[in-house]
Tab-separated table of C-alpha atoms in Angstrom:
chain	number	residue	atom	x	y	z
A	1	MET	CA	-17.432	-7.158	-21.934
A	2	THR	CA	-16.844	-8.365	-18.313
A	3	VAL	CA	-16.271	-12.039	-17.784
A	4	ILE	CA	-14.035	-12.082	-14.120
A	5	PRO	CA	-16.941	-12.314	-11.174
A	6	VAL	CA	-17.072	-9.941	-8.635
A	7	GLN	CA	-16.163	-12.194	-6.168
A	8	TYR	CA	-12.214	-13.152	-7.778
A	9	TYR	CA	-11.239	-9.172	-6.937
A	10	LEU	CA	-12.649	-9.540	-3.581
A	11	ILE	CA	-10.773	-12.255	-3.254
A	12	VAL	CA	-7.388	-11.176	-4.293
A	13	ALA	CA	-7.723	-8.303	-2.496
A	14	ALA	CA	-8.613	-10.088	0.966
A	15	ALA	CA	-5.025	-11.815	0.165
A	16	LEU	CA	-3.256	-8.759	0.175
A	17	PHE	CA	-4.509	-7.169	2.577
A	18	CYS	CA	-3.781	-10.764	4.490
A	19	ILE	CA	-0.119	-9.835	3.708
A	20	GLY	CA	0.353	-6.994	4.313
A	21	LEU	CA	-1.417	-7.244	7.531
A	22	ALA	CA	1.358	-10.106	7.934
A	23	ILE	CA	4.043	-8.038	6.913
A	24	SER	CA	3.620	-5.485	9.337
A	25	VAL	CA	3.084	-7.600	11.783
A	26	THR	CA	6.238	-9.385	11.382
A	27	LYS	CA	8.673	-7.126	10.212
A	28	ARG	CA	11.181	-5.148	12.836
A	29	HIS	CA	11.629	-2.631	10.844
A	30	PHE	CA	9.300	0.612	10.640
A	31	ILE	CA	9.637	0.652	6.586
A	32	GLY	CA	8.881	-2.628	6.846
A	33	MET	CA	5.949	-1.500	8.626
A	34	LEU	CA	5.145	0.647	6.292
A	35	LEU	CA	5.345	-1.527	2.887
A	36	GLY	CA	2.864	-4.265	4.390
A	37	ILE	CA	0.431	-0.930	5.695
A	38	GLU	CA	0.879	-0.045	1.966
A	39	LEU	CA	-0.688	-2.663	0.325
A	40	MET	CA	-3.061	-3.024	2.799
A	41	LEU	CA	-4.320	0.184	0.989
A	42	ASN	CA	-4.385	-1.120	-2.193
A	43	ALA	CA	-6.146	-3.786	-1.346
A	44	VAL	CA	-8.824	-1.721	0.074
A	45	ASN	CA	-8.051	-0.010	-3.584
A	46	ILE	CA	-8.799	-2.799	-5.806
A	47	ASN	CA	-12.441	-3.829	-3.967
A	48	LEU	CA	-13.171	0.022	-3.874
A	49	VAL	CA	-12.625	0.049	-7.749
A	50	ALA	CA	-14.366	-3.871	-8.689
A	51	PHE	CA	-17.538	-2.368	-6.785
A	52	SER	CA	-16.979	0.781	-9.019
A	53	ARG	CA	-17.562	-1.734	-12.135
A	54	HIS	CA	-21.321	-2.313	-11.273
A	55	ASP	CA	-21.941	1.779	-11.637
A	56	PRO	CA	-20.562	3.468	-14.514
A	57	GLU	CA	-22.197	7.168	-14.414
A	58	ARG	CA	-21.035	8.100	-10.675
A	59	LEU	CA	-18.198	5.955	-9.817
A	60	SER	CA	-18.303	6.633	-6.792
A	61	GLY	CA	-15.858	3.642	-6.202
A	62	GLN	CA	-13.200	5.374	-8.020
A	63	LEU	CA	-13.343	8.640	-6.972
A	64	PHE	CA	-12.993	7.386	-2.772
A	65	ALA	CA	-9.652	5.025	-4.333
A	66	LEU	CA	-7.942	8.288	-5.613
A	67	PHE	CA	-8.431	10.267	-2.228
A	68	VAL	CA	-7.095	7.302	-0.604
A	69	ILE	CA	-4.422	7.199	-2.693
A	70	VAL	CA	-3.633	10.836	-1.924
A	71	VAL	CA	-4.377	9.972	1.940
A	72	ALA	CA	-2.003	7.328	1.230
A	73	ALA	CA	0.772	9.914	-0.428
A	74	ALA	CA	0.227	12.031	2.696
A	75	GLU	CA	0.324	9.599	5.154
A	76	VAL	CA	3.523	7.959	4.667
A	77	THR	CA	5.778	11.421	3.673
A	78	VAL	CA	4.479	12.296	7.760
A	79	ALA	CA	5.882	8.852	8.688
A	80	LEU	CA	9.029	9.039	6.515
A	81	ALA	CA	9.720	12.316	8.632
A	82	ILE	CA	9.017	10.708	11.785
A	83	ILE	CA	11.024	7.189	10.845
A	84	LEU	CA	13.543	9.593	9.658
A	85	ARG	CA	13.517	11.987	13.002
A	86	VAL	CA	13.330	8.836	15.381
A	87	TYR	CA	16.061	7.128	13.577
A	88	GLY	CA	17.898	10.491	14.533
A	89	ARG	CA	17.088	10.212	18.083
A	90	PHE	CA	17.263	6.778	18.555
A	91	LYS	CA	19.974	5.353	16.199
A	92	THR	CA	17.835	2.787	15.461
A	93	VAL	CA	14.943	1.704	13.329
A	94	ASP	CA	13.377	-1.561	15.946
A	95	PRO	CA	9.552	-0.134	17.161
A	96	ASP	CA	10.934	-2.632	19.664
A	97	LYS	CA	13.601	-0.575	20.814
A	98	VAL	CA	11.644	2.590	20.175
A	99	SER	CA	9.634	2.942	24.009
A	100	ASP	CA	10.245	6.624	25.530
A	101	LEU	CA	9.485	9.325	23.914
A	102	LYS	CA	12.169	11.365	25.345
A	103	GLN	CA	15.376	9.790	26.027
B	1	MET	CA	-8.245	-14.170	-22.348
B	2	GLU	CA	-9.349	-11.608	-19.742
B	3	ALA	CA	-9.285	-14.042	-16.650
B	4	LEU	CA	-5.742	-15.642	-18.648
B	5	ILE	CA	-4.201	-11.977	-18.427
B	6	PHE	CA	-6.154	-12.032	-14.551
B	7	TYR	CA	-5.255	-14.267	-13.348
B	8	LEU	CA	-1.397	-13.867	-14.540
B	9	PHE	CA	-1.364	-10.671	-12.448
B	10	SER	CA	-3.398	-12.076	-9.919
B	11	ALA	CA	-0.612	-14.014	-9.635
B	12	LEU	CA	2.568	-11.622	-9.862
B	13	THR	CA	0.666	-9.415	-7.327
B	14	LEU	CA	0.624	-11.939	-4.590
B	15	ALA	CA	4.032	-13.715	-5.204
B	16	ALA	CA	5.408	-9.522	-4.934
B	17	GLY	CA	3.124	-9.417	-1.618
B	18	LEU	CA	4.847	-12.795	-0.134
B	19	LEU	CA	8.426	-12.039	-1.525
B	20	ILE	CA	8.112	-9.152	0.671
B	21	LEU	CA	7.227	-11.050	3.362
B	22	PHE	CA	9.827	-13.808	3.231
B	23	SER	CA	12.647	-11.508	2.347
B	24	LYS	CA	15.249	-10.871	4.425
B	25	ASN	CA	16.853	-7.700	2.665
B	26	LEU	CA	14.093	-4.423	3.267
B	27	ILE	CA	15.866	-3.247	-0.767
B	28	TYR	CA	14.556	-6.777	-1.667
B	29	GLY	CA	11.297	-5.932	-1.122
B	30	ALA	CA	10.906	-2.548	-1.910
B	31	PHE	CA	11.627	-4.064	-5.024
B	32	ALA	CA	8.952	-6.567	-4.910
B	33	LEU	CA	6.038	-3.022	-3.874
B	34	PHE	CA	7.184	-2.322	-6.966
B	35	LEU	CA	5.920	-5.397	-8.969
B	36	ALA	CA	3.132	-5.029	-6.143
B	37	PHE	CA	1.664	-1.706	-7.767
B	38	LEU	CA	2.015	-2.600	-11.292
B	39	GLY	CA	0.231	-5.989	-11.279
B	40	VAL	CA	-2.389	-3.846	-8.975
B	41	ALA	CA	-3.023	-0.996	-11.754
B	42	ALA	CA	-2.651	-3.913	-14.325
B	43	LEU	CA	-6.270	-5.112	-12.296
B	44	TYR	CA	-7.084	-1.786	-12.397
B	45	VAL	CA	-7.271	-1.449	-16.238
B	46	LEU	CA	-9.196	-4.762	-16.126
B	47	ALA	CA	-11.995	-3.480	-13.930
B	48	GLY	CA	-12.014	-0.423	-15.675
B	49	ALA	CA	-10.954	1.630	-13.841
B	50	ASP	CA	-7.921	3.036	-16.703
B	51	PHE	CA	-7.445	6.371	-15.176
B	52	LEU	CA	-6.539	5.424	-11.483
B	53	ALA	CA	-4.609	2.958	-12.771
B	54	VAL	CA	-2.185	5.809	-14.474
B	55	SER	CA	-2.429	7.210	-11.049
B	56	GLN	CA	-1.329	4.237	-9.391
B	57	ILE	CA	1.347	4.024	-11.109
B	58	MET	CA	2.409	7.630	-11.102
B	59	ILE	CA	1.493	8.563	-7.739
B	60	TYR	CA	3.034	4.592	-5.992
B	61	VAL	CA	5.751	3.648	-7.761
B	62	GLY	CA	6.581	7.354	-8.436
B	63	GLY	CA	6.933	9.100	-5.733
B	64	ILE	CA	6.450	6.050	-2.502
B	65	LEU	CA	8.056	3.613	-3.407
B	66	VAL	CA	10.644	6.494	-4.579
B	67	LEU	CA	10.702	7.924	-1.333
B	68	LEU	CA	10.639	4.608	0.688
B	69	ILE	CA	13.358	3.396	-0.836
B	70	PHE	CA	14.249	6.822	0.697
B	71	GLY	CA	13.830	5.797	4.085
B	72	ILE	CA	15.086	2.916	3.667
B	73	MET	CA	18.675	3.834	2.301
B	74	LEU	CA	18.932	6.889	5.410
B	75	THR	CA	18.682	4.664	7.507
B	76	GLN	CA	21.246	2.478	6.859
B	77	LYS	CA	23.577	0.927	9.834
B	78	LYS	CA	26.630	2.920	10.772
B	79	GLU	CA	28.838	-0.386	10.502
B	80	GLN	CA	29.513	-0.959	7.121
B	81	SER	CA	30.658	-4.475	6.349
B	82	ASP	CA	31.538	-5.370	2.556
B	83	ASP	CA	29.215	-8.092	2.864
B	84	SER	CA	26.427	-6.952	-0.011
B	85	THR	CA	23.973	-9.485	1.897
B	86	ARG	CA	24.419	-7.879	5.592
B	87	HIS	CA	22.425	-4.147	5.105
B	88	ASN	CA	18.859	-3.773	5.606
B	89	ARG	CA	18.644	-6.997	7.361
B	90	ILE	CA	16.420	-7.601	9.531
B	91	GLU	CA	15.905	-11.085	11.497
B	92	VAL	CA	12.489	-11.072	12.695
B	93	PRO	CA	11.935	-13.552	16.130
B	94	ILE	CA	9.923	-17.497	15.564
B	95	THR	CA	6.827	-16.873	17.203
B	96	ARG	CA	6.310	-12.815	15.905
B	97	GLN	CA	6.965	-14.972	12.713
B	98	LEU	CA	4.333	-17.531	14.328
B	99	TRP	CA	1.900	-15.120	15.216
B	100	GLY	CA	2.012	-12.548	11.695
B	101	PHE	CA	1.112	-16.066	10.439
B	102	LEU	CA	-2.027	-16.898	12.739
B	103	ILE	CA	-2.780	-13.613	12.493
B	104	GLY	CA	-2.897	-13.677	8.547
B	105	ALA	CA	-4.439	-17.125	7.651
B	106	GLY	CA	-7.161	-16.531	10.113
B	107	LEU	CA	-8.443	-13.146	9.014
B	108	PHE	CA	-7.932	-14.620	5.115
B	109	GLY	CA	-10.328	-17.742	5.647
B	110	LEU	CA	-13.009	-15.690	7.217
B	111	LEU	CA	-13.342	-13.132	4.475
B	112	VAL	CA	-13.060	-15.712	1.888
B	113	LYS	CA	-15.944	-17.516	3.684
B	114	VAL	CA	-17.562	-14.194	4.042
B	115	ILE	CA	-16.461	-13.516	0.669
B	116	LEU	CA	-18.210	-17.160	-1.027
B	117	THR	CA	-20.860	-17.309	1.523
B	118	SER	CA	-22.465	-13.860	0.579
B	119	ASP	CA	-24.487	-13.033	-2.176
B	120	PHE	CA	-24.148	-9.258	-3.932
B	121	LYS	CA	-27.170	-8.365	-5.624
B	122	LEU	CA	-25.289	-5.492	-8.373
B	123	ALA	CA	-28.110	-3.605	-9.605
B	124	GLY	CA	-26.209	-0.917	-11.739
B	125	ASP	CA	-25.036	-2.047	-15.460
B	126	GLU	CA	-22.069	-3.497	-16.478
B	127	MET	CA	-19.139	-0.724	-17.466
B	128	SER	CA	-18.919	0.323	-20.832
B	129	SER	CA	-15.311	0.355	-22.506
B	130	LYS	CA	-15.566	4.508	-22.829
B	131	SER	CA	-13.099	5.868	-20.539
B	132	THR	CA	-14.155	6.707	-17.335
B	133	ILE	CA	-11.907	10.743	-17.494
B	134	LYS	CA	-14.784	12.037	-17.752
B	135	THR	CA	-17.067	10.828	-16.364
B	136	ILE	CA	-14.514	10.959	-13.124
B	137	GLY	CA	-13.601	14.937	-13.540
B	138	VAL	CA	-17.193	16.215	-13.493
B	139	GLU	CA	-18.223	14.262	-10.250
B	140	LEU	CA	-14.999	15.602	-8.982
B	141	MET	CA	-15.602	19.255	-9.845
B	142	THR	CA	-19.879	18.969	-8.887
B	143	SER	CA	-20.684	16.207	-6.178
B	144	HIS	CA	-17.135	15.758	-5.037
B	145	LEU	CA	-16.142	19.288	-4.914
B	146	LEU	CA	-15.791	19.137	-0.769
B	147	PRO	CA	-13.611	16.270	-0.623
B	148	PHE	CA	-11.428	17.768	-3.503
B	149	GLU	CA	-10.579	20.726	-1.673
B	150	ILE	CA	-10.230	19.038	1.722
B	151	ALA	CA	-8.032	16.639	-0.057
B	152	ALA	CA	-5.818	19.385	-1.579
B	153	VAL	CA	-5.441	21.525	1.685
B	154	LEU	CA	-4.153	17.655	3.661
B	155	LEU	CA	-1.959	17.870	0.843
B	156	LEU	CA	-0.727	20.816	2.126
B	157	VAL	CA	-0.321	20.262	6.033
B	158	ALA	CA	0.959	16.996	5.256
B	159	LEU	CA	3.792	18.622	2.872
B	160	ILE	CA	4.390	21.882	5.023
B	161	GLY	CA	3.738	19.048	8.445
B	162	ALA	CA	6.567	17.007	6.556
B	163	ALA	CA	9.433	19.420	5.865
B	164	TYR	CA	8.841	20.897	9.510
B	165	LEU	CA	9.793	17.226	11.339
B	166	ALA	CA	12.121	16.186	8.825
B	167	LEU	CA	13.871	19.796	9.369
B	168	ASN	CA	17.802	19.169	11.579
B	169	ARG	CA	16.411	21.806	14.228
B	170	ASN	CA	18.440	19.628	16.724
B	171	PRO	CA	22.029	18.730	15.498
B	172	THR	CA	22.966	16.560	18.661
B	173	PRO	CA	25.749	13.796	17.673
């Protein structure tokens, strides 16, 4: 059934991971960095699912990817709450300008 | 045919990622992330993970992306102007762009070299075309029961923590 080798999935996932890394390095915005982190988590999930294709009885890779999705959802809610608090205190979303624990 | 669809959705995903990287307006980035999530869901379907693809669309597109767009809109700058290209604009200094490109391209080169030179001995048999929902349900309730419960507790902790953090506890201007 499957004709696509696993290396193709790995290369696509590597490219997506590097794009996400470049996004979270270059963006000077907290939410821009979060977008990059979400992209990186998705790239890792592609790897897990691609290897899970060869494990049809246990599906360990897909279960791990499911837990990664759960942790990503928890992470993004807490991160957004923190970003909103930081924005309320410092009135900025630039990570370079937020360098104090207390104002 | 399957390879063609694979290439199409890979190209869609990577193009959406590059659009996020090069777009100046963060809202456009968020909508490009929507495209990227859809492309990743299609790649899951091509890899035989149907339940995971539907979860991806429901959780990421329906939950996380909406939260991110909320976050972008709630952190608008105070000085509003009528120029529609002015909002959410982020200036990227050229040195940081250079570092981002260097790190991204360098890591990509390294990863591609490792992937192409490695020789995967995949022992298991290929996935048949049946649905994965039954297997995932049985595995979640038997051998992965402890991570499942820990994930439930983690979600509860994240819910309470996010609600507590986002409360306006000191309404100073």
